[in-house]
Coordinates of C-alpha atoms in Angstrom, one line a residue:
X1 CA 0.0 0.0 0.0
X2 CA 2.9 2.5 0.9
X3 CA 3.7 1.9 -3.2
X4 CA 0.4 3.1 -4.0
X5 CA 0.3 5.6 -2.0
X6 CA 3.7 7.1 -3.7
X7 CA 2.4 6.4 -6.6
X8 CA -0.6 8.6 -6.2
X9 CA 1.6 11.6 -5.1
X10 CA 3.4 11.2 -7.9
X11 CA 0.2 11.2 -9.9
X12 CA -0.7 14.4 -8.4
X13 CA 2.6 16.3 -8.4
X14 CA 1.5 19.9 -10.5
X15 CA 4.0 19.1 -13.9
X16 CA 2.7 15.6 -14.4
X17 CA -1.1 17.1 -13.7
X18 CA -0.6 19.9 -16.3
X19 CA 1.3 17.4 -18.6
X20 CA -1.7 15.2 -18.7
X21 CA -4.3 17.9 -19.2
X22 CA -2.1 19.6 -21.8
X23 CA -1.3 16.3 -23.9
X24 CA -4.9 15.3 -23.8
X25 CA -6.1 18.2 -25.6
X26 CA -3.3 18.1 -28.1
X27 CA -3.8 14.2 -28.3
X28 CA -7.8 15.1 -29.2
X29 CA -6.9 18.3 -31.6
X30 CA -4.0 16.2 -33.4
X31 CA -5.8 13.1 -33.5
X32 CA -9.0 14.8 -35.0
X33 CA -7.2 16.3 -38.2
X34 CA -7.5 13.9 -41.2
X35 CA -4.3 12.3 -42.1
X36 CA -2.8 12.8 -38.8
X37 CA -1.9 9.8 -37.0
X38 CA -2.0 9.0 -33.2
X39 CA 1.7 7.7 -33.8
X40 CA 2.6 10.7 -35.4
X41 CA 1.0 12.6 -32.3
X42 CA 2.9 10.6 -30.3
X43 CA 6.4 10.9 -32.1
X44 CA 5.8 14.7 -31.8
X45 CA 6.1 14.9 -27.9
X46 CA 8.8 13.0 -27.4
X47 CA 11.4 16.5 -27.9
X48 CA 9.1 17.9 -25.1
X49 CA 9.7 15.1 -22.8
X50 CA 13.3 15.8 -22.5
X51 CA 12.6 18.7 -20.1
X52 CA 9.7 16.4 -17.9
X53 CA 10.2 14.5 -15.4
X54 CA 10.0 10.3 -16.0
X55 CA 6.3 10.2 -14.5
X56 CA 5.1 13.3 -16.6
X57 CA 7.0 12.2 -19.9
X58 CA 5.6 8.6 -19.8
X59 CA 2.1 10.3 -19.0
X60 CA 2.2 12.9 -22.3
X61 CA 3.0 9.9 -24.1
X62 CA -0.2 7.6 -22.3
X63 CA -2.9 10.7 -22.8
X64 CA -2.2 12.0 -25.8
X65 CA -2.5 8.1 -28.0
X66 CA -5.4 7.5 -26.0
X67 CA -7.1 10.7 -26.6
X68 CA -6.0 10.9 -30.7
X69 CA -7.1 7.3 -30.8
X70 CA -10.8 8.1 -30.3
X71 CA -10.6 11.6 -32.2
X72 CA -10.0 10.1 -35.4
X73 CA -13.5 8.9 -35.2
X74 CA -14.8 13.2 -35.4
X75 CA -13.6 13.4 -38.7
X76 CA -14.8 10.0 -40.0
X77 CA -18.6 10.1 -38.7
X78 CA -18.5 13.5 -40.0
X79 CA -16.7 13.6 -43.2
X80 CA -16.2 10.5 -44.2
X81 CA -12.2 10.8 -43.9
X82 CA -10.5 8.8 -40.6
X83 CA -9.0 10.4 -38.6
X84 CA -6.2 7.9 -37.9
X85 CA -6.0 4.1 -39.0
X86 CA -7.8 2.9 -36.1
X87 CA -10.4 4.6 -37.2
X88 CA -11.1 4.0 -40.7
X89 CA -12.3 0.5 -40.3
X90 CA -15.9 2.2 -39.3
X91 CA -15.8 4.8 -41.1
X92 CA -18.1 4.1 -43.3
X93 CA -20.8 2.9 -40.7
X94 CA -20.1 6.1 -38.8
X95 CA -21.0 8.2 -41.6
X96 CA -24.1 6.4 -42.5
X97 CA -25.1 7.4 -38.8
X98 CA -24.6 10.8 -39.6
X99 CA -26.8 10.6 -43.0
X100 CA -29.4 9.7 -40.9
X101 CA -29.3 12.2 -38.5
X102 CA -27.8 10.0 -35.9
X103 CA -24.2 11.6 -35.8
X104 CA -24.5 12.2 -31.9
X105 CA -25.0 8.9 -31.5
X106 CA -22.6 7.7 -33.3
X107 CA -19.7 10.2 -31.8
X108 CA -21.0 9.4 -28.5
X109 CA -20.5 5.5 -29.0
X110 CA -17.1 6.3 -30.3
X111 CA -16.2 8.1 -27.5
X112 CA -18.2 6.0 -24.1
X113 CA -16.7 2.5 -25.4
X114 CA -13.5 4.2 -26.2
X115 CA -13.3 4.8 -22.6
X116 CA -14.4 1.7 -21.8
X117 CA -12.0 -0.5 -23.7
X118 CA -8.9 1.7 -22.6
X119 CA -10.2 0.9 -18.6
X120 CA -10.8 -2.6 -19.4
X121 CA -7.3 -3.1 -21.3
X122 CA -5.8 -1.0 -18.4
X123 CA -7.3 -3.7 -16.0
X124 CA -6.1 -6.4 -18.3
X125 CA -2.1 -4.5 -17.8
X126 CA -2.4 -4.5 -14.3
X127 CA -3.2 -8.1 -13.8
X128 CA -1.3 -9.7 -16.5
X129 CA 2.0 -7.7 -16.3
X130 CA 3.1 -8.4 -13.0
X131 CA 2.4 -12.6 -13.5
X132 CA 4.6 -12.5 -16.2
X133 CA 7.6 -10.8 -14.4
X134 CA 7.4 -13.2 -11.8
X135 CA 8.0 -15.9 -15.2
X136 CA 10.0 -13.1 -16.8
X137 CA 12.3 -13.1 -13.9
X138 CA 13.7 -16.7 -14.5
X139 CA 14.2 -15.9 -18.4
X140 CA 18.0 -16.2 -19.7
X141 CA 19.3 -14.5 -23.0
X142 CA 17.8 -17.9 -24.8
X143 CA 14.6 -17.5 -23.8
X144 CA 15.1 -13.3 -24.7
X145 CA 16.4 -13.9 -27.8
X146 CA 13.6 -16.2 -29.2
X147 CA 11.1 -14.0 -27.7
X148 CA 12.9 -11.2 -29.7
X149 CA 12.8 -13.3 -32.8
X150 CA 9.1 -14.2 -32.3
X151 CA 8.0 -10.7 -31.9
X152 CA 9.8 -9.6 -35.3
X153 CA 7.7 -12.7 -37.0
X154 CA 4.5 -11.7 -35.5
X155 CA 5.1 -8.3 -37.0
X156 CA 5.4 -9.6 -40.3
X157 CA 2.2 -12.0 -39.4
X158 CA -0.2 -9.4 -38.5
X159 CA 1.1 -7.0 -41.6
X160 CA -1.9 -6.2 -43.6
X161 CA 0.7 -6.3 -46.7
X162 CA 1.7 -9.3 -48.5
X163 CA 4.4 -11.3 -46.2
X164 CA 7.5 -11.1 -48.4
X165 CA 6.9 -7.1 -48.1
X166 CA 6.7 -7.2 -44.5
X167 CA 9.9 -9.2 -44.1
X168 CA 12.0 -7.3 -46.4
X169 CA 10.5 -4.3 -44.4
X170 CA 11.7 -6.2 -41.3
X171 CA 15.1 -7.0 -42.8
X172 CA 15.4 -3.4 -43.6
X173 CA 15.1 -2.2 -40.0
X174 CA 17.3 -5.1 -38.5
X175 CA 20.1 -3.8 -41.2
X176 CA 19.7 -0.1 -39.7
X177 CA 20.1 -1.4 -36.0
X178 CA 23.6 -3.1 -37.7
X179 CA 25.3 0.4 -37.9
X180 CA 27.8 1.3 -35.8
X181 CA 30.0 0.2 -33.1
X182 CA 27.2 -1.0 -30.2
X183 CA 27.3 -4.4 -30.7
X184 CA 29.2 -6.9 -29.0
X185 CA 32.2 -6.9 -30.8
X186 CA 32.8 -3.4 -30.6
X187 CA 33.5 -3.1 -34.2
X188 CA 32.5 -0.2 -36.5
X189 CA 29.8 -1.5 -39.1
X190 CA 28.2 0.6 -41.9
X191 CA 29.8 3.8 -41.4
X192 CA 31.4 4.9 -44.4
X193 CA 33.7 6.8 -42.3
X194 CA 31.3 9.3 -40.9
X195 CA 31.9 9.6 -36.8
X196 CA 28.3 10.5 -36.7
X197 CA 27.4 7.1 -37.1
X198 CA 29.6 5.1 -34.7
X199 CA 26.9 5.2 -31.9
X200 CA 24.2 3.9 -34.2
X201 CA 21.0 5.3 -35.5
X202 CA 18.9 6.2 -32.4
X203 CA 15.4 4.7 -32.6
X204 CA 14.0 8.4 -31.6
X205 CA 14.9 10.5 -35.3
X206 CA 13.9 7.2 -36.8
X207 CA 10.2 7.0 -35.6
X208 CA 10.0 11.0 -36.1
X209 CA 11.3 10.7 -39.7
X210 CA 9.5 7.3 -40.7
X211 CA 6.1 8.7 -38.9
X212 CA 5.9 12.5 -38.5
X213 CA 7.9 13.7 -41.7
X214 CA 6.1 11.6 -43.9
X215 CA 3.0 11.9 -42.8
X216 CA 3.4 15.5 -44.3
X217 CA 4.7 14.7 -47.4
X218 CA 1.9 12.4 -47.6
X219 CA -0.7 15.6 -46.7
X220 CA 1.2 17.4 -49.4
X221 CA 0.7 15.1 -52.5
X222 CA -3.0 14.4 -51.6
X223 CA -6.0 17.1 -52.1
X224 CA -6.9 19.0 -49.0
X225 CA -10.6 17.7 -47.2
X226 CA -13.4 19.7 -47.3
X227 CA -14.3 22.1 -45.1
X228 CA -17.0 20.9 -42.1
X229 CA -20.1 23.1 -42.1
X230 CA -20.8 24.2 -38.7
X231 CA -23.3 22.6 -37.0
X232 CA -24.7 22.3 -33.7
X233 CA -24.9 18.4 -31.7
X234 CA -27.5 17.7 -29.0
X235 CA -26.8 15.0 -26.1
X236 CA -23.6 13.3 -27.2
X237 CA -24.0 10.2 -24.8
X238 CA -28.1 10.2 -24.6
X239 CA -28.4 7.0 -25.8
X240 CA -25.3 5.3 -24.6
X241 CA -26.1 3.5 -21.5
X242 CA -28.9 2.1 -23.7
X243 CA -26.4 1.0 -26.2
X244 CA -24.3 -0.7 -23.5
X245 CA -27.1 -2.8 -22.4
X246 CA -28.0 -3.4 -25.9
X247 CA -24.5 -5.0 -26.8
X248 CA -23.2 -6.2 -24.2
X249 CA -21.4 -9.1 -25.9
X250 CA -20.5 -7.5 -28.6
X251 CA -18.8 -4.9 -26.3
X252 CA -16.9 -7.4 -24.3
X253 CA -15.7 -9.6 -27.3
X254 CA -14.3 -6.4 -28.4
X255 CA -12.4 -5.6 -25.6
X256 CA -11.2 -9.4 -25.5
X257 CA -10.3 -8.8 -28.7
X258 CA -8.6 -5.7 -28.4
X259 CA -6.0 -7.2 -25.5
X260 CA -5.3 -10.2 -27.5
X261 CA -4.5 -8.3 -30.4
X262 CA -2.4 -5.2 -28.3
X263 CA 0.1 -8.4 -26.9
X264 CA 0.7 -9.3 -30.4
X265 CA 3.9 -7.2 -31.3
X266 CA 3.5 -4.6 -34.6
X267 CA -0.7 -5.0 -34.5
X268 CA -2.1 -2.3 -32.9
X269 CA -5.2 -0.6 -32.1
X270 CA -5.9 -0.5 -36.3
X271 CA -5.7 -4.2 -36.4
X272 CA -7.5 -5.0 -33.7
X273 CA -10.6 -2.4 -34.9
X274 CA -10.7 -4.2 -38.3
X275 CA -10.5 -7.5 -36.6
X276 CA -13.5 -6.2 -34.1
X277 CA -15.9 -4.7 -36.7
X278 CA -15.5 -8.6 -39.1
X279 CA -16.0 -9.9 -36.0
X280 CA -19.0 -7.8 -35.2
X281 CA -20.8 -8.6 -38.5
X282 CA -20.1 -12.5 -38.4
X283 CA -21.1 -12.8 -35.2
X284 CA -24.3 -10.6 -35.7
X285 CA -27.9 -11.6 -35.6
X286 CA -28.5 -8.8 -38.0
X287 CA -25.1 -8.4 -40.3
X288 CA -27.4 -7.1 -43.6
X289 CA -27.9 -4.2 -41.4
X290 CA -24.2 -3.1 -41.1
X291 CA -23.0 -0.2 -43.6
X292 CA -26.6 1.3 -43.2
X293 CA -25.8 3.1 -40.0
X294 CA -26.0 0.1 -37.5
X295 CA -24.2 1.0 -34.1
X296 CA -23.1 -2.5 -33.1
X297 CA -20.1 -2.3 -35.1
X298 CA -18.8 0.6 -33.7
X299 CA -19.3 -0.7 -30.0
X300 CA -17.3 -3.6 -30.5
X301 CA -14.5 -1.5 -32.6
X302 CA -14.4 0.9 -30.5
X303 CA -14.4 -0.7 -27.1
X304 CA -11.2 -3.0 -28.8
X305 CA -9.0 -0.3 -30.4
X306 CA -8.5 1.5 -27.0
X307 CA -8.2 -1.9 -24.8
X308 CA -5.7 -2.7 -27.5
X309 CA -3.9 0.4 -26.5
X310 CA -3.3 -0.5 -22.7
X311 CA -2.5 -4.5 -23.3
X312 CA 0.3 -3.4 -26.2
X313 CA 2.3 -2.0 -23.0
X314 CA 2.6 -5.5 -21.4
X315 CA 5.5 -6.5 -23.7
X316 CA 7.3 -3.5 -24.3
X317 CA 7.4 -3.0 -20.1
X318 CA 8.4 -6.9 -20.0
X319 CA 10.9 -7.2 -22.3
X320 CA 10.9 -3.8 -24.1
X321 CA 9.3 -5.7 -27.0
X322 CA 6.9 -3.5 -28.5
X323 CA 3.0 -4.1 -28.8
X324 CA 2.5 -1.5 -31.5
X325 CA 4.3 1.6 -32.7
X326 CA 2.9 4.2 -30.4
X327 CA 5.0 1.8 -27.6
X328 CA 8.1 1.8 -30.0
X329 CA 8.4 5.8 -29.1
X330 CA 6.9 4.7 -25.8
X331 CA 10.2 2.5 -25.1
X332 CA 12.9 5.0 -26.2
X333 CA 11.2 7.8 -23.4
X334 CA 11.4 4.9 -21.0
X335 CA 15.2 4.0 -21.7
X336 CA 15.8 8.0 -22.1
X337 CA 14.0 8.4 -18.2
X338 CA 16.2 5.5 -16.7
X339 CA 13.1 3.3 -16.5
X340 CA 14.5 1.0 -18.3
X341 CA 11.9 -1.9 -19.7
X342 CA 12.6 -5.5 -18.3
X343 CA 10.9 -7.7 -14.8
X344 CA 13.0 -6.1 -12.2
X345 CA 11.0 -2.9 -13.5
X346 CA 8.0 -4.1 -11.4
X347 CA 10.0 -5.2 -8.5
X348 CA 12.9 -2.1 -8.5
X349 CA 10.6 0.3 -9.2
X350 CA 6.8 -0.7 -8.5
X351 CA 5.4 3.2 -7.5
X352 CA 6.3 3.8 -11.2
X353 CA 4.5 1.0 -12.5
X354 CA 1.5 2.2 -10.4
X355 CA 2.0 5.8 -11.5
X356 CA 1.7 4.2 -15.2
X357 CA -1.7 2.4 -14.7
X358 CA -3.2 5.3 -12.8
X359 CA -2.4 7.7 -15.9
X360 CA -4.4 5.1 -18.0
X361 CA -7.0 4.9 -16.0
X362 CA -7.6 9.2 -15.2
X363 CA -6.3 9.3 -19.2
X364 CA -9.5 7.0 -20.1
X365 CA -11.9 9.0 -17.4
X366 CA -11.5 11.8 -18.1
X367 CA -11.5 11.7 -22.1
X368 CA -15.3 11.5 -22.0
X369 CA -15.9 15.4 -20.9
X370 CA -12.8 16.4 -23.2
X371 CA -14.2 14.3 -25.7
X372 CA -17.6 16.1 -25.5
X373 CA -16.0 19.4 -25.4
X374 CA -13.7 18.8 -28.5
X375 CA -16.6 17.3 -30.9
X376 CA -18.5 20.6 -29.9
X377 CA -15.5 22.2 -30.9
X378 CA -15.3 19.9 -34.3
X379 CA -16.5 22.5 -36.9
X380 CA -13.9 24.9 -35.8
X381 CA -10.9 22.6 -35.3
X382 CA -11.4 21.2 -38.8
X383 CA -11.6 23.9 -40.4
X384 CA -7.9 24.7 -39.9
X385 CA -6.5 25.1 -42.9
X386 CA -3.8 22.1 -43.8
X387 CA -0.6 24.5 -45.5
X388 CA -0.9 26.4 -42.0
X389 CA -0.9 23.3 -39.9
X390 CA 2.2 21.3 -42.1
X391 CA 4.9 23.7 -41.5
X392 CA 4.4 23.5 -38.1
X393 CA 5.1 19.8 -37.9
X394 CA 7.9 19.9 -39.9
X395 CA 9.6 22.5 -37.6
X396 CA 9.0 20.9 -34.4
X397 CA 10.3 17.6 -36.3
X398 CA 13.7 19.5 -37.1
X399 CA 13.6 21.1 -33.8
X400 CA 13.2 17.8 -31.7
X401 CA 15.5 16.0 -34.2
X402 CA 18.0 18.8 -33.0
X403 CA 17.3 18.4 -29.8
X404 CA 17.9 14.9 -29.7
X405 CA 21.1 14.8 -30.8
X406 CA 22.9 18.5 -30.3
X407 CA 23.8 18.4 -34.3
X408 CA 22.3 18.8 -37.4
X409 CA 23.3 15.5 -38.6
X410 CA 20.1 14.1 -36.4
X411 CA 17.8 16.6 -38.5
X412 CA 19.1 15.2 -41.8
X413 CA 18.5 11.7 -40.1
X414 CA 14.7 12.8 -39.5
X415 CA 14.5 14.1 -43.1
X416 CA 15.9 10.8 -44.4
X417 CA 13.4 8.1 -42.5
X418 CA 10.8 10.6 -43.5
X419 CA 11.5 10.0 -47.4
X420 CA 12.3 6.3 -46.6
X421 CA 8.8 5.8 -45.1
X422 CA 7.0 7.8 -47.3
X423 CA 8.2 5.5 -50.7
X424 CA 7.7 2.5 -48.1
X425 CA 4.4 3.4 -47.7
X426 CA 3.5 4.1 -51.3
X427 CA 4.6 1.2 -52.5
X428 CA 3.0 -1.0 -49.8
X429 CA 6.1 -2.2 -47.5
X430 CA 4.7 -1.7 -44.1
X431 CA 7.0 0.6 -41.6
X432 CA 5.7 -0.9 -38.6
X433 CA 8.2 -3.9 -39.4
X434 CA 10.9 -2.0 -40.3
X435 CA 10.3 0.4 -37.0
X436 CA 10.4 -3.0 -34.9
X437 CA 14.2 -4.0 -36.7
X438 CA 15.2 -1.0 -35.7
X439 CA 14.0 -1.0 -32.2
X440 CA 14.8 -5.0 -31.2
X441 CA 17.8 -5.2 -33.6
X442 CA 20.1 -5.0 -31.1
X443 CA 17.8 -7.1 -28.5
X444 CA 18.3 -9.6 -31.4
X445 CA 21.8 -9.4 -31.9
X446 CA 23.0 -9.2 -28.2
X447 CA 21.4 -12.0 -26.6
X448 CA 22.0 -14.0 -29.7
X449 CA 25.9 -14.0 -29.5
X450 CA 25.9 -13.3 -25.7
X451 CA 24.1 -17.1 -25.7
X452 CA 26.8 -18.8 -28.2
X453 CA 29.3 -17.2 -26.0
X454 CA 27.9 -19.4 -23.0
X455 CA 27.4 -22.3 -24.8
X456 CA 30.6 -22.2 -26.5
X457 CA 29.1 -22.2 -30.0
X458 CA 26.7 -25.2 -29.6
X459 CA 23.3 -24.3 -30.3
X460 CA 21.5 -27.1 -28.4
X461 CA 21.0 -25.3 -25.5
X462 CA 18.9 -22.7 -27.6
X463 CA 15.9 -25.5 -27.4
X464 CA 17.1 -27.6 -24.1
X465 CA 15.1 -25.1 -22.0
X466 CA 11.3 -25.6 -21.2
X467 CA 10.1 -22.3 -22.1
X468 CA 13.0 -21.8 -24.7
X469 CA 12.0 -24.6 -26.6
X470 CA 8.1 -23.1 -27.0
X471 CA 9.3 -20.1 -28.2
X472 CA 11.4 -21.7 -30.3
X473 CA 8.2 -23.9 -31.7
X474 CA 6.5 -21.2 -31.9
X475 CA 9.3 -18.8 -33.6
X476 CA 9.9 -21.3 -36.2
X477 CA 6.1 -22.3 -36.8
X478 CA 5.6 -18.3 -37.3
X479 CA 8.7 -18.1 -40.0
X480 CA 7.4 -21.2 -41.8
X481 CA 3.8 -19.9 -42.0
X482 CA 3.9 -17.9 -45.1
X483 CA 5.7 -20.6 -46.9
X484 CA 2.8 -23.2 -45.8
X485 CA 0.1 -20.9 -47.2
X486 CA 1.9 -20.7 -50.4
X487 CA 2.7 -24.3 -51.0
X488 CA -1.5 -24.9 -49.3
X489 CA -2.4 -22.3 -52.0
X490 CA -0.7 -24.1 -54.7
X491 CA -1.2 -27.4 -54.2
X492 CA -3.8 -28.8 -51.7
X493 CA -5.8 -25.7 -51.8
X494 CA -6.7 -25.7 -55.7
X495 CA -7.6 -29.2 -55.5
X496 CA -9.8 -29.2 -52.8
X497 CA -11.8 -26.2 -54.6
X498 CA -15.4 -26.8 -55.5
X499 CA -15.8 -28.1 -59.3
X500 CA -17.6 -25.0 -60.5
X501 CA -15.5 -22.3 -58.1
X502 CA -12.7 -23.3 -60.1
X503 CA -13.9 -23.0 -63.3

């Protein structure tokens, strides 16, 4: 109890108060703008957390992803343009809402089982993170380094590209983690020379460049959305509690859903809403009625995107493995603040870890009267014209990218993953993979050859262990998977098609 109770004061220390209130409205104004991704929202505050405090930094990082998660649904219900990935998979439902007049409705289910799912996924962190420290705790670089290995495959799994794409994406990112002289040789690799490079490319100017920078090179080579006619909303959760009774089950399935989904590494709350919402019509007693402006699609989507939110930190606090991309950033503010992601996290420094799930839980509360206040506010903040708004985030990338490094060479860095993911992304090669390489290369590499080291070069003893040996099933069964649907697809597949489907 004395933990908790630090924990609390830490909570309500002034800076980390202010920094939740003050990332929570830029989380809802960022997060609301077409185009503009919770990630890149995200990626944004991590130059401001230099100058917080490890509590406050980790909370800007917690409110603001929450918060831009469920504003992407403002612009979608209204205009028919996501607001962020997680959003678009109901888009279209959302909007037929609003044809019909139901547009409160539909906001306000966005934003009560929003809430919901990230205080359910936040229960789901604080039950099943510390169990698996206490398994964590016996883990030796074997077991990490198959765990590593796993969570690169289940990126390239859950990939909504073709396989091949996301691997080579993958391999990409493990290449970049390759450069310099941080690895346990000691030996300078893929410098060309350049002392800039001997400490490595820092995961930080990556995830700005690949997420922020793009992002506006995207915005400027597509047509600017139209403008949102003001318009006055009436009771924006009215009809909620009825809808909670309503769909119950589809509400809980989604927030199942959702933590499954957040575990997996590279998935996200965008997976998990497109999961939710097929789920939602298969499952459905009425499924010709989605598309038309049915509301049990967006309970279950919504409830799951924001569970998936909270459950994608139980990795990347475990193992510093992360569950999606928002806890990529999330891990280099942790390292940055000395909380350095691993078991002994929960055991060394428990009034942190209860610090973290009271953020998501006040983050989740108190998004619903912010959330009313900011789709009130919807007409204006969308009307913001995009060549004022661009500029801005490109300067506070260059800035932060300066400010990460104390050179310009950093702000060139930024510049150059911003071009790298932007042809990534046009040409289908998802950057989530490569954003994991570069984050776990070195988790890869280190307890790789720190494990040959102890075994004297014999790799037995990577499957002699228990729980080494599962994740080695399970590593191996996840590389061989695409190759087993290819040769299925080919071979056993064709011939067990239907006479006339294959005609």
């Amino acid at each position: 109890m004395s933990e908790l109770y630090e924990a609390i004061r830490l909570v309500a220390a002034p800076d980390v108060v202010i920094a939740i209130v003050a990332s929570a409205i830029y989380g809802l104004v960022v997060g609301s703008m077409p185009g503009l991704s919770a990630t890149m929202a995200t990626a944004l505050l991590v130059p401001v957390t230099f100058w917080l405090s490890p509590i406050a930094a980790i909370a800007t990082i917690i409110t603001a992803s929450a918060m831009a998660i469920f504003s992407g649904d403002i612009p979608g219900c209204l205009l028919r343009i996501p607001g962020t990935p997680a959003s678009a998979a109901y888009t279209d439902e959302a909007y037929a809402m609003t044809r019909k007049g139901q547009a409160e409705m539909a906001l306000g289910a966005g934003l009560w089982f929003s809430a919901i799912g990230g205080i359910v996924g936040t229960l789901s962190l604080v039950l099943m993170a510390p169990l698996l420290a206490e398994m964590a705790l016996s883990f030796s670089t074997y077991e990490y380094f198959w765990l590593a290995f796993l969570g690169l495959m289940c990126a390239t799994l859950v990939a909504r590209s073709s396989p091949i794409k996301a691997i080579a994406s993958m391999l990409l990112g493990l290449l970049i983690a390759c450069i310099g002289m941080e690895n346990p040789a000691g030996t300078p690799r893929f410098t060309f020379g350049m002392t800039d490079l001997l400490g490595g490319i820092e995961p930080i100017p990556a995830l700005v460049g690949v997420f922020a920078v793009s992002e506006v090179m995207r915005a400027m080579a597509s047509a600017e959305p139209p403008k949102l006619p003001k318009r006055k909303f009436g009771s924006i959760l009215a009809n909620q509690w009825m809808l909670t009774k309503k769909y119950q089950k589809p509400m809980w399935r989604g927030n199942f859903i959702g933590i499954i989904i957040g575990v997996l590494p590279g998935a996200g709350a965008d997976m998990a809403a497109w999961v939710s919402y097929a789920m939602s019509k298969k499952f459905s007693k009425t499924p010709e009625l989605f598309g038309t402006g049915h509301p049990e699609g967006l309970v279950e989507a919504g409830a799951s995107n924001n569970a998936s939110l909270a459950s994608g930190w139980v990795p990347a606090l475990l193992f510093g493995i992360p569950g999606d991309t928002i806890t990529a950033i999330a891990i280099g503010v942790l390292y940055m603040k000395g909380l350095n992601p691993g078991p002994t996290l929960f055991t060394e420094n428990a009034r942190s870890m209860y610090a973290l799930y009271l953020i998501f839980i006040i983050a989740n509360i108190i998004m619903i009267p912010l959330g009313i206040v900011m789709i009130r506010m919807a007409s204006t903040v969308l009307r913001a014209p995009r060549a004022s708004i661009m500029p801005v985030i490109l300067l506070l990338c260059a800035v932060g990218a300066y400010a990460t490094g104390n050179n310009l060479f950093s702000v060139g860095l930024v510049g150059a993953f911003g071009i790298l993911g932007f042809v990534m992304e046009r040409n289908g090669y998802p950057v989530a993979a490569l954003v994991l390489g570069i984050v776990m290369g070195s988790m890869v590499e280190t307890n790789f050859v720190t494990s040959l080291i102890k075994s004297d070069g014999d790799v037995l003893p990577f499957f002699e262990r228990p729980v080494s040996a599962v994740l080695a099933a399970m590593t191996i069964g996840a590389l061989l998977w695409p190759l087993g649907v290819w040769i299925w697809n080919r071979t056993g597949g064709a011939r067990l098609q239907p006479r006339g489907a294959a005609e």
